[in-house]
Coordinates of C-alpha atoms in Angstrom, one line a residue:
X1 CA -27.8 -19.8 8.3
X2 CA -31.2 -20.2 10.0
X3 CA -31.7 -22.4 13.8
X4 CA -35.3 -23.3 14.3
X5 CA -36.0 -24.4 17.5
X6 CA -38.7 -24.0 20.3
X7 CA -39.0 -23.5 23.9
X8 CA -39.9 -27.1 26.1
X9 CA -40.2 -25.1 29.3
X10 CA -43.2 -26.5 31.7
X11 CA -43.8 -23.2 33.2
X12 CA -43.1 -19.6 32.6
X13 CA -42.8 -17.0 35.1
X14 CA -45.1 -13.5 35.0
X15 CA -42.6 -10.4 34.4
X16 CA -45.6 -8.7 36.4
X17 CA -46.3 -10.2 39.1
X18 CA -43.6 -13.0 39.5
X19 CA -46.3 -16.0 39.2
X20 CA -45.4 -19.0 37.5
X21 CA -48.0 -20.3 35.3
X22 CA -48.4 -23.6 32.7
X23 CA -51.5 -22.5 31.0
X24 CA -50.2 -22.0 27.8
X25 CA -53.1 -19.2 25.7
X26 CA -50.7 -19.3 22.3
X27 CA -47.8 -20.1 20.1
X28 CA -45.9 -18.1 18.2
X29 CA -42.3 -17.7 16.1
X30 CA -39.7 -15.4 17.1
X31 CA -36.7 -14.5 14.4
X32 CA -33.8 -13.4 16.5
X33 CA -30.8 -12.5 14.8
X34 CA -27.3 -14.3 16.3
X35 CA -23.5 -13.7 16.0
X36 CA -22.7 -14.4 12.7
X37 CA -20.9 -18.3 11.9
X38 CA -18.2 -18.7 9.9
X39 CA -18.6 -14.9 8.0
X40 CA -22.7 -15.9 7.1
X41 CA -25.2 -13.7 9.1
X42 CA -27.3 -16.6 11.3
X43 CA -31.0 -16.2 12.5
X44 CA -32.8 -18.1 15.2
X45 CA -36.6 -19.0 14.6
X46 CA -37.7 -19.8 18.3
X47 CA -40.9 -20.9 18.6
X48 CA -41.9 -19.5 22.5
X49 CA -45.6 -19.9 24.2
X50 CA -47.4 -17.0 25.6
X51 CA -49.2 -18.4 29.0
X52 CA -51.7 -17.1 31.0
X53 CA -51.6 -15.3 34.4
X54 CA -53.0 -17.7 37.0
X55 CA -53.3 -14.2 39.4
X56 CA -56.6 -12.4 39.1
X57 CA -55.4 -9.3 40.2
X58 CA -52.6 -8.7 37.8
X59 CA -52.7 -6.3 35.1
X60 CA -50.7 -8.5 32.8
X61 CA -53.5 -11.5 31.5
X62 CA -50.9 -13.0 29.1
X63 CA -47.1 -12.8 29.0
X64 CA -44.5 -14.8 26.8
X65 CA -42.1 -16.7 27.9
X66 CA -38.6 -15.7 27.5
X67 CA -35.3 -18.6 27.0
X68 CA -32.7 -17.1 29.7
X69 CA -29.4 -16.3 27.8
X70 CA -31.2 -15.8 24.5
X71 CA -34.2 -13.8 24.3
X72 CA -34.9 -10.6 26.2
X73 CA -38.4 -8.8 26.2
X74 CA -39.3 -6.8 22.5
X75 CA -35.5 -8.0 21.3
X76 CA -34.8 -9.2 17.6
X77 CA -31.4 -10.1 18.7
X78 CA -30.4 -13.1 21.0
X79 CA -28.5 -11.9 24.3
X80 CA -25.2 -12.7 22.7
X81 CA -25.5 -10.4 20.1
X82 CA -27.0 -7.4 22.2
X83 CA -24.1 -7.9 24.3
X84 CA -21.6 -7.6 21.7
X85 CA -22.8 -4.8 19.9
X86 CA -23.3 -2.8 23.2
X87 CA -19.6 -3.4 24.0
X88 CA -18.6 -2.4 20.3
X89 CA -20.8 1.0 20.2
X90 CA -19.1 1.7 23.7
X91 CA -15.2 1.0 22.3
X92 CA -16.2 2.9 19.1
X93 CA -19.1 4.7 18.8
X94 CA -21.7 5.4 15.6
X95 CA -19.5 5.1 12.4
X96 CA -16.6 3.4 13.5
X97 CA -18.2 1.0 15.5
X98 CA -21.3 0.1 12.4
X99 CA -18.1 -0.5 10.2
X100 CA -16.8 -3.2 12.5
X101 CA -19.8 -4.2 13.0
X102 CA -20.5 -5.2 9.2
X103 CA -16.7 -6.4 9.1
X104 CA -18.1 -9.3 11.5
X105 CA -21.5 -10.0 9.7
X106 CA -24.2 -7.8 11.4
X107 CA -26.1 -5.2 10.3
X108 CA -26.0 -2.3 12.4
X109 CA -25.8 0.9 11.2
X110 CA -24.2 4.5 13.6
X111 CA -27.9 5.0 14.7
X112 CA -28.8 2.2 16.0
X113 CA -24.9 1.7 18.2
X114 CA -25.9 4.9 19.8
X115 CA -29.3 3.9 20.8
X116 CA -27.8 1.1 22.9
X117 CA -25.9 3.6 24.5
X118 CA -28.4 5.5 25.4
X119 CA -30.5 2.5 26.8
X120 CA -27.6 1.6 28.9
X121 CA -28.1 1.6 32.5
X122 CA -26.1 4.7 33.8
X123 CA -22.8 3.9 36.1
X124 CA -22.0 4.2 39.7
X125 CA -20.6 7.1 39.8
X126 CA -17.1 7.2 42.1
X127 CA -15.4 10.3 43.3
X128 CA -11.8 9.8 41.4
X129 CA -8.8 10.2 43.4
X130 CA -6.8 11.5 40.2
X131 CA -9.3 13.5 38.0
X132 CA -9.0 14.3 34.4
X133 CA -10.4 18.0 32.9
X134 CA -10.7 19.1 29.4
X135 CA -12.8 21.0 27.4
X136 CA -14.8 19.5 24.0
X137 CA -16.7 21.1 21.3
X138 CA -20.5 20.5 21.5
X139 CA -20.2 23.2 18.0
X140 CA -17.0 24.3 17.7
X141 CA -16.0 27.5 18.0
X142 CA -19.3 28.6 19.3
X143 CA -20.5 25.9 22.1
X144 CA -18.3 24.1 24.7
X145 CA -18.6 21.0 27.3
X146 CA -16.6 19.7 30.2
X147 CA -15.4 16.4 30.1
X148 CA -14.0 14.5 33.8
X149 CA -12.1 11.2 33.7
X150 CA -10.6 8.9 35.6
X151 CA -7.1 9.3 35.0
X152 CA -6.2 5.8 36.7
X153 CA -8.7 4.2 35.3
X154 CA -9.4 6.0 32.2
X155 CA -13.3 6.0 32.0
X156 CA -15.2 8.5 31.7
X157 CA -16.8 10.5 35.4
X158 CA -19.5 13.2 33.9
X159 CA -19.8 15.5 31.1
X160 CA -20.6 19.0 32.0
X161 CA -22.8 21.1 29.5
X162 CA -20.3 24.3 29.6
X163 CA -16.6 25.2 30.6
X164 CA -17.2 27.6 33.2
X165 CA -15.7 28.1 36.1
X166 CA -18.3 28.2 38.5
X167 CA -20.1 24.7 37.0
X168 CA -16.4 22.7 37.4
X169 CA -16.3 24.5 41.1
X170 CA -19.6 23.1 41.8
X171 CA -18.9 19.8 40.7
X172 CA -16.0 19.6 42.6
X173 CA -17.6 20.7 46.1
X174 CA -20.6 17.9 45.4
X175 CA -17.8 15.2 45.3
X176 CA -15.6 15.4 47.6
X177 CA -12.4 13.5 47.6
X178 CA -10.2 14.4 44.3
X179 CA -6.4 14.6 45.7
X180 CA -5.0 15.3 42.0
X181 CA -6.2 17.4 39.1
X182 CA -5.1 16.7 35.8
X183 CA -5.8 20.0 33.5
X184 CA -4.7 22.0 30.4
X185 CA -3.2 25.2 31.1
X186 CA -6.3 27.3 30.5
X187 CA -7.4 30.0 34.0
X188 CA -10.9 28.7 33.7
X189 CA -9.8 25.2 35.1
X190 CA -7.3 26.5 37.4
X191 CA -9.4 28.5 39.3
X192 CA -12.5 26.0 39.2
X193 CA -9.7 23.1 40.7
X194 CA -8.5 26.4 43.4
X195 CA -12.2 26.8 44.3
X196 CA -14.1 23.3 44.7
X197 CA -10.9 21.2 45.6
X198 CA -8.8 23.7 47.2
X199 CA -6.5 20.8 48.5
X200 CA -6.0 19.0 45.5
X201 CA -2.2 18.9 43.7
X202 CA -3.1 20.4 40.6
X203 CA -0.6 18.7 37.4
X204 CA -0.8 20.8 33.9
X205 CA -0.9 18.1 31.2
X206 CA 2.4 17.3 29.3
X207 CA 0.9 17.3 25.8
X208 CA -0.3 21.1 26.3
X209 CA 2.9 21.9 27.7
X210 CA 4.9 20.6 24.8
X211 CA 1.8 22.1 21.8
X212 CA 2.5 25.5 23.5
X213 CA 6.3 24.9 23.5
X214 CA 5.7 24.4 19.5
X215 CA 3.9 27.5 19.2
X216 CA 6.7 29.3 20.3
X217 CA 9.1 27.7 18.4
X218 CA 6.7 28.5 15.4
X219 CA 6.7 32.1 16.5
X220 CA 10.4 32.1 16.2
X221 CA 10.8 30.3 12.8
X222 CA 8.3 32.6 11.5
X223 CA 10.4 35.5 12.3
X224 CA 13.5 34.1 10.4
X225 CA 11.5 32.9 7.8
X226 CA 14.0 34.4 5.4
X227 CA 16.8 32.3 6.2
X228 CA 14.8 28.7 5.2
X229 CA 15.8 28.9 2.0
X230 CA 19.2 27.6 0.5
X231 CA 21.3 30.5 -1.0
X232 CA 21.7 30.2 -4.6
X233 CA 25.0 29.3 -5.7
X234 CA 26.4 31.6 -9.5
X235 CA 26.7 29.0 -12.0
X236 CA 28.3 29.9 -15.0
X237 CA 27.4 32.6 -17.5
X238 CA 24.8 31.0 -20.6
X239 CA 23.5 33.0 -23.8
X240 CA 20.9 34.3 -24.3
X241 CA 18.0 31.7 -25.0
X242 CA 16.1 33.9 -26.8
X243 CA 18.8 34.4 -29.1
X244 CA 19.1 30.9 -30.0
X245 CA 15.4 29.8 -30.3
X246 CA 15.8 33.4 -33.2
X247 CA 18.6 30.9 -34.7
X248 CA 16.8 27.6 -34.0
X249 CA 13.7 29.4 -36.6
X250 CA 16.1 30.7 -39.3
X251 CA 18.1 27.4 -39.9
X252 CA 14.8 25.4 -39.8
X253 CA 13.2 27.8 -42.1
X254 CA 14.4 26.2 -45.2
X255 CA 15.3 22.9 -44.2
X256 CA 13.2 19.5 -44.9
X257 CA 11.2 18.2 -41.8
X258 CA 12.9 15.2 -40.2
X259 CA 10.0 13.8 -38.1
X260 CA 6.3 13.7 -37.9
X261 CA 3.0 11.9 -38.7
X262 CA 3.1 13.6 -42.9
X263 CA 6.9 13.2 -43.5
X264 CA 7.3 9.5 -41.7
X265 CA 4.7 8.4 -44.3
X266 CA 6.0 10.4 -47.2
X267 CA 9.2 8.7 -46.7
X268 CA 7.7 5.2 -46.3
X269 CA 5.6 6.0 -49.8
X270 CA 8.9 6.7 -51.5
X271 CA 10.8 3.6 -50.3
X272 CA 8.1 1.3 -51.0
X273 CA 7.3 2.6 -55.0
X274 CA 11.1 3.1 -55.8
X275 CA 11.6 -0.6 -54.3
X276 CA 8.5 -1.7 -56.7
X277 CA 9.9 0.3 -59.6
X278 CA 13.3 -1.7 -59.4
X279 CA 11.5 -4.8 -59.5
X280 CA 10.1 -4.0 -63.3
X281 CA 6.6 -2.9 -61.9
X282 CA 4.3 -0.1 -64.0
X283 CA 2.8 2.9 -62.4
X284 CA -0.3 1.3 -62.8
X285 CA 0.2 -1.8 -61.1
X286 CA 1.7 -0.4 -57.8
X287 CA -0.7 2.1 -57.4
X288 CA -3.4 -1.0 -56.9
X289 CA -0.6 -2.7 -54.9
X290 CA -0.6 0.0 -52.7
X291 CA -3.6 1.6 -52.7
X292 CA -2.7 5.1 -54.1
X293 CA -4.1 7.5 -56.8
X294 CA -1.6 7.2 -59.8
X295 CA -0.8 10.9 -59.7
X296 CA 1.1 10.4 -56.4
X297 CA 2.5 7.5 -57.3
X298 CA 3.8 9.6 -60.6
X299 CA 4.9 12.3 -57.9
X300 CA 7.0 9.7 -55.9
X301 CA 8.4 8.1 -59.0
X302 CA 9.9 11.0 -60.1
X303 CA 11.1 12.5 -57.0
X304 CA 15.4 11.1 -56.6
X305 CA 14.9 11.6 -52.8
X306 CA 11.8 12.3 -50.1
X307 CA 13.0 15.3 -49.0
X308 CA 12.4 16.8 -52.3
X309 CA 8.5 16.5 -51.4
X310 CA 9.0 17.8 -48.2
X311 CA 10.6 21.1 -48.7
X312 CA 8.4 23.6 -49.6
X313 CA 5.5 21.5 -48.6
X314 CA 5.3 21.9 -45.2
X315 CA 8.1 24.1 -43.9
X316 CA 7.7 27.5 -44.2
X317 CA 4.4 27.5 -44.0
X318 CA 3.0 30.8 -42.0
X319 CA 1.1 29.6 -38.8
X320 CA -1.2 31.2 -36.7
X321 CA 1.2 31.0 -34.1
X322 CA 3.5 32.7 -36.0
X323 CA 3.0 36.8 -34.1
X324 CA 3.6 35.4 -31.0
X325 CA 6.6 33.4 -31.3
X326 CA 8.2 36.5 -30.1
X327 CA 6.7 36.6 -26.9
X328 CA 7.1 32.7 -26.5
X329 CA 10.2 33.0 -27.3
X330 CA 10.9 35.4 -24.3
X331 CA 8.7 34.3 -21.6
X332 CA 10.6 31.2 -22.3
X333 CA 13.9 32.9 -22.0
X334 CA 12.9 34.3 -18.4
X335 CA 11.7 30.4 -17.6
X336 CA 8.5 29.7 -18.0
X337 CA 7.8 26.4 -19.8
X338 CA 4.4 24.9 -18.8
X339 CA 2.7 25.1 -22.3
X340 CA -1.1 25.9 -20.4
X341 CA 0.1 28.9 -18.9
X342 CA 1.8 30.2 -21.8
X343 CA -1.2 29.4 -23.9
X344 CA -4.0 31.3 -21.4
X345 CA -1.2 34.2 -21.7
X346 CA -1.7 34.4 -25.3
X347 CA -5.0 34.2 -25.4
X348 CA -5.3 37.1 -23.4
X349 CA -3.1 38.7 -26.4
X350 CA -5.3 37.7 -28.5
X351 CA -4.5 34.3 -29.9
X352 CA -7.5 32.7 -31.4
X353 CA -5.9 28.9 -32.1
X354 CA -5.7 26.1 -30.4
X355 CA -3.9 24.8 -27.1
X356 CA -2.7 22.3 -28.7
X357 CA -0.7 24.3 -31.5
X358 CA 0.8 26.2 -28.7
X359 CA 1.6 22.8 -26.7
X360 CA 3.7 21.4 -30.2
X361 CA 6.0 24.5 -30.5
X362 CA 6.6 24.4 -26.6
X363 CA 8.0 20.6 -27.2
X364 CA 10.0 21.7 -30.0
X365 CA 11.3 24.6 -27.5
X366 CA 11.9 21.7 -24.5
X367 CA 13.8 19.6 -26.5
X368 CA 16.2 21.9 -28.3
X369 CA 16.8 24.4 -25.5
X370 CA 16.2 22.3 -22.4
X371 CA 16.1 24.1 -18.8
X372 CA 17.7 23.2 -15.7
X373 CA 16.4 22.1 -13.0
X374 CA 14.4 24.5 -11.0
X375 CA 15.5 25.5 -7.5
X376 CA 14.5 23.2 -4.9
X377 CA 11.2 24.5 -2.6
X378 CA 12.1 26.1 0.5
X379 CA 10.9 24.3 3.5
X380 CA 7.8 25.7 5.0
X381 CA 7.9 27.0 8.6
X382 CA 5.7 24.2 9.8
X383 CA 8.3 21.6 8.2
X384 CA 11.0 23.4 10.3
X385 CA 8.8 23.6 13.2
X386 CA 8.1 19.9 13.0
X387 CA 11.7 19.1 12.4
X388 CA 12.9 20.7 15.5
X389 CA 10.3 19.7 18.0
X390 CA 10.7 16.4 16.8
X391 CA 12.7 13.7 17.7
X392 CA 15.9 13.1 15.9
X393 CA 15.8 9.6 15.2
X394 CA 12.6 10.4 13.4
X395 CA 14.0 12.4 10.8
X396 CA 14.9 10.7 7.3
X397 CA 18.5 11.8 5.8
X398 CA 17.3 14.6 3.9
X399 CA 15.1 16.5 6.9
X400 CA 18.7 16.2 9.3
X401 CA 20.8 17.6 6.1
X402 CA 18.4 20.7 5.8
X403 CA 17.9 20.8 9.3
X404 CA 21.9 21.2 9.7
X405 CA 22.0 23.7 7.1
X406 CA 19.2 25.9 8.6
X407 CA 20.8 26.3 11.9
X408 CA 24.5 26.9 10.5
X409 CA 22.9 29.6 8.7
X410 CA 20.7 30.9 11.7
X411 CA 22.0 31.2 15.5
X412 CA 18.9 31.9 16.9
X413 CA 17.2 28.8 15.4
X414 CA 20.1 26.7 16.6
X415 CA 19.9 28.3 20.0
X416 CA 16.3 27.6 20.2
X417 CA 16.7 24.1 19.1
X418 CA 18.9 23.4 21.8
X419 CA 16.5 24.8 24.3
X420 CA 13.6 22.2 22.6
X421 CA 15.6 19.3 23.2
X422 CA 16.9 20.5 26.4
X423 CA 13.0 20.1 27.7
X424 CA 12.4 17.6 25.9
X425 CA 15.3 15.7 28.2
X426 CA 13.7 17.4 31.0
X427 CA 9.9 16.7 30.8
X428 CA 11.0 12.7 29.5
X429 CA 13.1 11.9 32.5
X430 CA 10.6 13.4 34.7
X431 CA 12.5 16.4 35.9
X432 CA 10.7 19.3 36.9
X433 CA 12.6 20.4 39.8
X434 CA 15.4 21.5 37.2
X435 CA 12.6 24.1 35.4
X436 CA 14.0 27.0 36.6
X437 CA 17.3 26.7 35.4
X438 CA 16.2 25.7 31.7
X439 CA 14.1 29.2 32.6
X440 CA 17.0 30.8 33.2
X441 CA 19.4 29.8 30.6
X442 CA 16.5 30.7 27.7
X443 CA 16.0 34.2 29.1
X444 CA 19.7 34.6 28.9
X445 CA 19.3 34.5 25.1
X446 CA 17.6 36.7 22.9
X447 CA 14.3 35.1 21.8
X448 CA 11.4 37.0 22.5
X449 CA 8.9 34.2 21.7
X450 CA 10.4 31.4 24.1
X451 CA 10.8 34.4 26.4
X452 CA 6.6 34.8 26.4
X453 CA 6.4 30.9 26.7
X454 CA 8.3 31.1 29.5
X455 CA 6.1 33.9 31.4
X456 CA 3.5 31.6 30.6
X457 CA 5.0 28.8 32.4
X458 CA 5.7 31.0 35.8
X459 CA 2.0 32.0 36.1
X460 CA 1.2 28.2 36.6
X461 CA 4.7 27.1 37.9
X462 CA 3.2 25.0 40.6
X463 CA 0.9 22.5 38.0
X464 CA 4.0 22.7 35.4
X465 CA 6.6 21.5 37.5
X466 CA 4.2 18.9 38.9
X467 CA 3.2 17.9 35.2
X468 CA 7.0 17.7 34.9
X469 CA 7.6 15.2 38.0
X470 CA 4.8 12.8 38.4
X471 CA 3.4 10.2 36.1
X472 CA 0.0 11.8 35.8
X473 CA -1.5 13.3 32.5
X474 CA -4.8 13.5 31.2
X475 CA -4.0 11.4 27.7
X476 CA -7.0 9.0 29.0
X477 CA -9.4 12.7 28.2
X478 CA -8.0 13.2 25.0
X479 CA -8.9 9.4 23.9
X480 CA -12.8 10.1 24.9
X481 CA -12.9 13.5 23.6
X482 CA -11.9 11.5 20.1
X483 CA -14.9 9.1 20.9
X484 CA -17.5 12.2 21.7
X485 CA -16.5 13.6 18.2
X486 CA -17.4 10.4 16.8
X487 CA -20.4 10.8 18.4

């Protein structure tokens, strides 16, 4: 959709020296692209004037005139537009944001959102009252940056170039003023918070507390691994497959083939001439009915039944298959059935035919000696992890059965499960004054991985039971270190 219009301004005022002039020195169009209208990309052709400087002295001897809440100086996008799309690369960055962006009818692509962040003017910065720290990658695993939010309300303060101690500590002492820290659990932060804002409350995130509550719990799992897995119930006694596919071969042997491509149409050959030959038709005459040579029409004539042109014809016919039945034969008996494996195994004992030879006898083997099914996967140790960190009423019918069934079989899993949810009560309810009981009841028990997560906790008791009580946690610097990595 193109708008053409022009300017009908009198005057224009010099961006240089603030004179208004109506000496107009030249026209010219201007194609600004708009917000899109109805899903169809829309572009404004202004016409706009360029006047003349009426002050001597300026620098500036021509200017153009801009239309207020449309144009801007060297823009191809009207105001509107420049304002949305600064707002979007903001919310969502490069890719994300140049994908909504197309979604609403502009072309934008990831570069051009993060130039308009860049030209943005920079914001007063405000000492927080309730301050935000976290670490994020710059490369990761080799370079690190500090990020500092406001926790109350959840914008971004500064971004640090490193993680060390002695840059947050510095930070801290040029802005005085931050009552509450809001950190992860790592020394680095502690001691910065202990150093530049030695009065501050310092409150250990929640989310970190509960990931290194799962790693624990992981350690544990991990060292009852063994016990994931159902115990195989004795079913009853079976012979010997092998045996039978021996069997299976000999009775075959002699017998005529029931099914396939060659016998299918050998029978339909014999039903259709022996139908012809009752009606009074020669040999010659249904061989041009049916489009045969007259010797296998003779053949079918004379043959009472089909299977007397099947035996001999094609059963017992060696194959090249035939030296390593054998071993078929007993890697299926010990279970293996998927017909690629067994063929690469073969070919490796020197089988020079085909895969698909080797995939026909394997269906032959599945449908006369059909295995059960196999045993059912053990759950991993993350799936156990998960399922006891997690809350109950997100677990489907089968995770709570093999949940059950896991902790009847192990004590210490069930003991540490009731630990999890026991924290879980306390860090939901906001009850960190009751800490040092859970830390006493798990130290009564034998599980030397909770036992190490709760050492952990008593070296920063102060910031966990705070993290534990008050309403504070540093969610808002997770969300923009999601954004930087967009970035």
């Amino acid at each position: 959709m193109v708008v053409r219009a022009r300017a009908s301004a009198e005057r224009a005022v010099c961006p240089a020296c603030g004179t208004a002039s109506a000496r107009v020195h030249s026209r010219y169009v201007r194609r600004l692209a708009d917000s899109a209208v109805g899903g169809r990309p829309v572009v404004v052709e202004l016409q706009v004037r360029r006047f003349r400087c009426r002050e001597r002295a300026c620098q500036q001897a021509t200017f153009a005139e801009q239309v207020e809440g449309l144009t801007f100086r060297h823009g191809r996008r009207s105001t509107g537009l420049q304002t949305v799309l600064e707002r979007v690369a903001v919310m969502l960055a490069g890719r994300a944001g140049a994908r909504l962006a197309d979604t609403l009818g502009v072309r934008a692509s990831r570069s051009t959102l993060l130039r308009l962040i860049r030209r943005l003017p920079e914001p007063e910065v405000h000492t927080p009252r309730v301050l935000g720290v976290d670490e994020f990658a710059l490369r990761k695993g080799h370079n690190y940056g500090t990020i500092l939010v406001d926790i109350e309300t959840r914008t971004p303060v500064d971004l640090l170039p490193d993680r060390e101690t002695s840059t947050v500590a510095r930070w801290l002492t040029d802005h005085p003023g931050v009552q509450v820290i809001c950190r992860d659990r790592s020394t680095a932060y502690a001691e910065a918070g202990r150093l530049g804002a030695p009065d501050a409350v310092h409150v250990a995130d929640r989310w970190h507390i509960w990931k290194n509550l799962v790693e624990a719990v992981e350690k544990t799992v991990i060292q009852h691994r063994a016990l994931l897995r159902e115990p195989e119930e004795p079913g009853p006694v079976r012979p010997n497959p092998a045996e039978q596919i021996t069997d299976l071969e000999s009775r075959s042997a002699g017998e005529p083939r029931q099914s396939g491509r060659l016998s299918d149409r050998v029978r339909e050959q014999h039903a259709a001439v022996h139908a012809l030959l009752d009606e009074g038709l020669g040999l010659r005459p249904i061989a041009r009915r049916l489009g045969l040579a007259r010797n296998t029409i003779r053949r079918l004539a004379h043959a009472a039944t089909a299977d007397e042109l099947l035996v001999g014809r094609w059963t017992g016919r060696t194959s090249i298959l035939d030296p390593y039945k054998p071993y078929l034969h007993q890697r299926w008996a010990e279970g293996c059935t998927v017909a690629r494996r067994l063929f690469e195994e073969l070919r490796e004992r020197g089988y020079h035919g085909g895969e698909s030879v080797v995939k026909k006898y394997v269906q032959r083997l599945r449908e006369a000696f059909p295995h059960d099914d196999p045993p059912r996967k053990a759950p991993s140790v993350r799936d156990v992890t998960s399922w006891i960190t997690r809350r109950p009423d997100r677990l489907d019918d089968d995770q709570e059965r093999q949940l059950k069934a896991i902790l009847a079989r192990c004590p210490e899993l069930d003991r540490a499960a009731e630990h999890v949810r026991a924290f879980a009560e306390l860090m939901n309810n906001r009850q960190g004054q009751d800490l040092d009981q859970w830390i006493e009841r798990v130290q009564a028990d034998d599980l030397p991985s909770l036992h190490g997560f709760v050492n952990g906790l008593g070296q920063d008791r102060a910031a966990v039971v705070a993290g534990l009580s008050l309403s504070y946690s540093s969610g808002a610097v997770e969300g923009h270190n999601n954004k930087i990595k967009m970035l």
